[in-house]
């Protein structure tokens, strides 16, 4: 079921609920400039067999309100949006799964709203305060592509840009990781564009304020069970940062998915769903 919810007088978010409405809620929080539809359908469906799955479009993505140009905001405000989604749906506590920036927002929820989080799962995420997206160390090709983020392009050129972006995030240049299928990600982006109703490239979150994110040391006191997915081919997070996040959290387990980069191709989805469900559901329930 889809709906639009008002989280402020001038901000409306697209939200979708699916899966078992009688089961425990699970909130999916996607990364920067990414629509909720970036979560692959097979993954959402697998989680939905055991959970009431909630996903949403961040402000300035998908069908949600575009507001940054008129009223800039900070990344921390997006964490408030996640809480507002739970409030609007009457959800007191939820399992939270965050990817990339979504995992940073999940960390903020653990620190500021621990009573709302049953478990936390982090995919392609670094500890709060542990990275700057302007820092050296990212692949030059990726940094060069980011310089073109949000530039006006026709629909086909925009899709080509997004697929190339996924290829760099997927990161399998030497062929030792998971093969990259450009058509898989082209289909994904075509769905996202159809969902949004336009092909403008979202870029607001790249310009959003980063004040209030330097809180990594506080994570050690968090008792909430956490699962950290180590994606060793990830050019943004990678194994070193996954280990750092797991070490920073007070109650975390680290699991590696070999060959995984900063993307969610079909090849990783069965194992990823298995891990998340094992973390969020009793073993007997998952085996049903």
XYZ file of C-alpha atoms in Angstrom:
288
model
C 0.000 0.000 0.000
C 1.345 3.411 -0.989
C 0.582 6.748 0.600
C 1.854 10.295 0.901
C 2.426 11.549 4.424
C 2.933 15.117 5.594
C 5.891 15.422 7.963
C 5.875 19.240 7.921
C 3.546 21.875 6.445
C 5.603 21.953 3.231
C 7.183 18.472 3.136
C 5.392 15.328 1.984
C 7.019 11.899 1.720
C 6.039 8.905 -0.387
C 5.766 5.768 1.766
C 5.012 2.170 0.875
C 4.018 -0.689 3.192
C 4.155 -4.315 2.065
C 4.565 -7.808 3.419
C 2.937 -9.280 6.512
C 1.010 -6.471 8.177
C 0.666 -8.553 11.379
C 4.422 -9.077 11.755
C 7.069 -6.843 13.306
C 7.778 -3.646 11.327
C 11.003 -3.296 9.350
C 12.037 0.130 8.059
C 14.281 0.331 4.991
C 16.327 3.545 4.738
C 18.093 4.057 1.413
C 21.236 6.066 0.713
C 21.874 9.601 -0.451
C 19.876 10.892 -3.430
C 18.207 7.486 -3.736
C 14.504 6.710 -3.986
C 13.001 3.988 -1.828
C 12.517 2.013 -5.029
C 16.272 1.480 -5.094
C 15.625 -1.382 -2.680
C 15.260 -4.338 -5.097
C 11.819 -5.914 -5.287
C 13.012 -9.498 -4.595
C 14.728 -8.288 -1.425
C 11.640 -6.398 -0.251
C 9.454 -9.417 -1.010
C 11.754 -11.790 0.887
C 11.720 -9.555 3.943
C 7.958 -9.157 3.619
C 7.371 -12.843 4.241
C 8.366 -12.230 7.859
C 7.909 -8.493 8.380
C 5.712 -5.484 7.751
C 8.151 -3.769 5.391
C 8.215 0.018 5.155
C 10.221 1.945 2.602
C 10.017 5.579 1.584
C 11.425 8.281 -0.656
C 13.693 10.742 1.124
C 12.783 14.368 0.568
C 14.172 15.500 -2.810
C 13.930 11.979 -4.258
C 11.210 9.997 -6.025
C 7.713 11.278 -5.346
C 8.591 13.150 -2.175
C 8.735 16.931 -1.934
C 11.631 18.745 -3.592
C 12.515 21.413 -1.047
C 16.294 21.796 -0.831
C 16.518 24.582 -3.398
C 14.111 26.718 -1.366
C 15.097 25.579 2.114
C 18.416 23.759 2.521
C 18.639 21.207 5.309
C 21.171 18.932 7.006
C 21.662 15.173 6.851
C 20.484 15.025 10.465
C 17.096 16.334 9.331
C 16.715 13.207 7.219
C 17.022 11.097 10.369
C 14.088 13.070 11.739
C 12.154 12.159 8.602
C 12.629 8.451 9.366
C 11.126 8.957 12.815
C 8.285 10.955 11.265
C 7.507 8.039 8.940
C 7.232 5.669 11.915
C 5.056 8.175 13.765
C 2.722 8.614 10.802
C 2.253 4.850 10.519
C 1.733 4.364 14.242
C 4.874 2.245 14.596
C 6.415 2.387 18.069
C 9.457 0.195 17.329
C 10.920 -1.227 14.137
C 13.847 -3.173 12.829
C 15.906 -0.697 10.803
C 17.976 -1.550 7.721
C 20.078 1.258 6.290
C 22.291 1.390 3.229
C 25.096 3.927 2.800
C 23.772 7.275 4.078
C 20.720 5.359 5.253
C 23.017 3.514 7.639
C 24.296 6.835 8.957
C 20.697 7.835 9.624
C 20.152 4.511 11.379
C 23.115 5.317 13.649
C 21.487 8.623 14.538
C 18.280 6.767 15.385
C 20.236 4.453 17.690
C 21.713 7.456 19.481
C 18.716 9.776 19.636
C 15.733 7.400 19.513
C 16.984 4.028 20.822
C 13.518 3.142 22.069
C 12.279 3.087 18.464
C 14.830 0.554 17.128
C 14.471 -3.213 17.660
C 17.582 -4.137 15.662
C 19.801 -2.317 13.183
C 21.413 -3.594 9.992
C 24.061 -1.621 8.123
C 24.983 -2.102 4.453
C 27.822 -0.116 2.864
C 28.002 2.232 5.837
C 30.753 3.978 7.790
C 30.737 5.064 11.443
C 29.423 8.525 12.183
C 32.263 10.979 11.828
C 34.385 8.349 10.129
C 34.371 9.670 6.584
C 33.928 12.769 4.483
C 32.442 12.393 1.051
C 34.978 14.938 -0.113
C 37.879 12.974 1.330
C 40.713 11.624 -0.808
C 40.824 7.901 -1.297
C 37.753 7.469 -3.460
C 38.382 6.299 -7.030
C 39.172 9.236 -9.347
C 36.598 8.062 -11.898
C 33.901 8.173 -9.220
C 34.912 11.621 -8.007
C 34.890 12.887 -11.614
C 31.409 11.459 -12.159
C 30.160 13.132 -8.988
C 31.214 16.471 -10.474
C 28.430 15.914 -13.023
C 25.800 14.945 -10.441
C 22.523 16.779 -10.997
C 23.583 18.260 -14.339
C 20.746 18.585 -16.884
C 20.601 15.665 -19.318
C 17.986 14.125 -21.550
C 16.349 10.937 -20.320
C 18.646 8.472 -22.069
C 21.780 10.364 -21.097
C 20.574 10.494 -17.492
C 19.987 6.744 -17.442
C 23.426 6.174 -18.981
C 24.971 8.377 -16.257
C 23.188 6.462 -13.513
C 24.181 3.060 -14.898
C 27.805 4.183 -15.124
C 27.534 5.408 -11.537
C 26.270 1.998 -10.439
C 29.095 0.326 -12.329
C 31.682 2.341 -10.427
C 29.932 1.721 -7.112
C 29.620 -1.978 -7.922
C 33.396 -1.966 -8.439
C 34.508 -5.092 -10.253
C 37.265 -3.775 -12.556
C 39.460 -6.857 -12.339
C 36.645 -9.380 -12.737
C 37.272 -11.043 -9.373
C 34.086 -9.769 -7.759
C 30.433 -10.072 -8.690
C 29.843 -9.482 -12.431
C 28.131 -6.197 -13.231
C 25.011 -6.427 -15.396
C 24.295 -2.973 -16.875
C 20.851 -4.046 -18.072
C 19.824 -4.978 -14.528
C 20.620 -1.476 -13.314
C 19.149 0.147 -16.411
C 15.850 -1.561 -15.639
C 16.124 -0.378 -12.035
C 16.656 3.237 -13.062
C 13.842 3.112 -15.603
C 11.513 1.995 -12.788
C 12.774 4.771 -10.523
C 12.263 7.397 -13.226
C 8.754 6.114 -13.971
C 8.008 6.214 -10.246
C 9.282 9.785 -9.855
C 7.556 10.993 -13.029
C 10.688 12.789 -14.257
C 14.322 12.021 -15.044
C 15.990 14.904 -13.188
C 19.054 13.625 -11.378
C 18.672 14.024 -7.584
C 21.652 15.755 -5.991
C 20.350 17.631 -2.918
C 21.862 15.292 -0.349
C 25.353 15.852 -1.722
C 24.970 19.505 -0.701
C 23.161 18.910 2.605
C 24.817 20.073 5.817
C 26.948 17.602 7.755
C 26.916 19.269 11.172
C 25.986 16.881 13.964
C 27.425 13.742 12.356
C 30.679 13.582 14.336
C 29.263 11.270 17.018
C 31.094 8.000 16.441
C 32.404 7.625 20.014
C 28.820 7.573 21.336
C 28.056 4.344 19.474
C 29.962 2.206 21.991
C 27.187 2.691 24.546
C 24.460 1.446 22.181
C 23.126 -1.967 23.336
C 20.788 -2.528 20.361
C 21.709 -5.670 18.388
C 23.401 -4.613 15.154
C 24.447 -6.451 12.007
C 27.155 -4.912 9.824
C 27.468 -6.196 6.264
C 31.049 -6.096 5.032
C 31.067 -5.417 1.270
C 34.755 -5.837 0.425
C 34.553 -4.397 -3.117
C 32.740 -1.289 -1.875
C 34.689 1.834 -2.959
C 32.912 4.023 -0.372
C 32.758 1.844 2.726
C 34.714 -1.370 2.136
C 36.049 -3.843 4.657
C 38.122 -1.414 6.719
C 35.177 0.889 7.345
C 32.773 -2.013 7.933
C 35.125 -3.357 10.591
C 35.414 0.135 12.077
C 31.639 0.435 12.318
C 31.257 -2.998 13.882
C 33.980 -2.129 16.371
C 32.407 1.222 17.199
C 28.973 -0.216 17.987
C 28.331 -1.675 21.417
C 26.607 -4.879 20.268
C 27.450 -5.685 16.654
C 28.145 -8.703 14.480
C 30.085 -8.437 11.199
C 29.370 -10.682 8.208
C 31.136 -10.504 4.838
C 29.436 -11.013 1.478
C 32.381 -11.817 -0.835
C 32.688 -9.679 -3.942
C 29.945 -7.242 -2.920
C 30.381 -3.566 -3.781
C 28.244 -0.518 -3.051
C 25.193 -1.863 -4.872
C 22.455 -4.481 -4.537
C 22.650 -6.759 -7.586
C 20.450 -9.805 -7.790
C 23.413 -12.064 -7.060
C 23.695 -10.850 -3.437
C 20.001 -10.625 -2.579
C 19.319 -14.194 -1.362
C 22.283 -14.109 1.036
C 21.538 -10.541 2.127
C 17.895 -11.374 2.862
C 18.967 -14.491 4.744
C 21.307 -12.452 6.925
C 18.784 -9.719 7.649
C 16.038 -12.198 8.470
C 18.375 -14.182 10.684
C 19.130 -10.971 12.552
C 15.538 -9.745 12.853
C 13.484 -12.937 13.174
C 13.635 -15.996 15.451
C 15.368 -18.913 13.631
C 12.235 -21.081 13.711
C 10.224 -18.292 12.115
C 12.747 -17.757 9.299
C 12.758 -21.472 8.541
C 8.999 -21.638 8.114
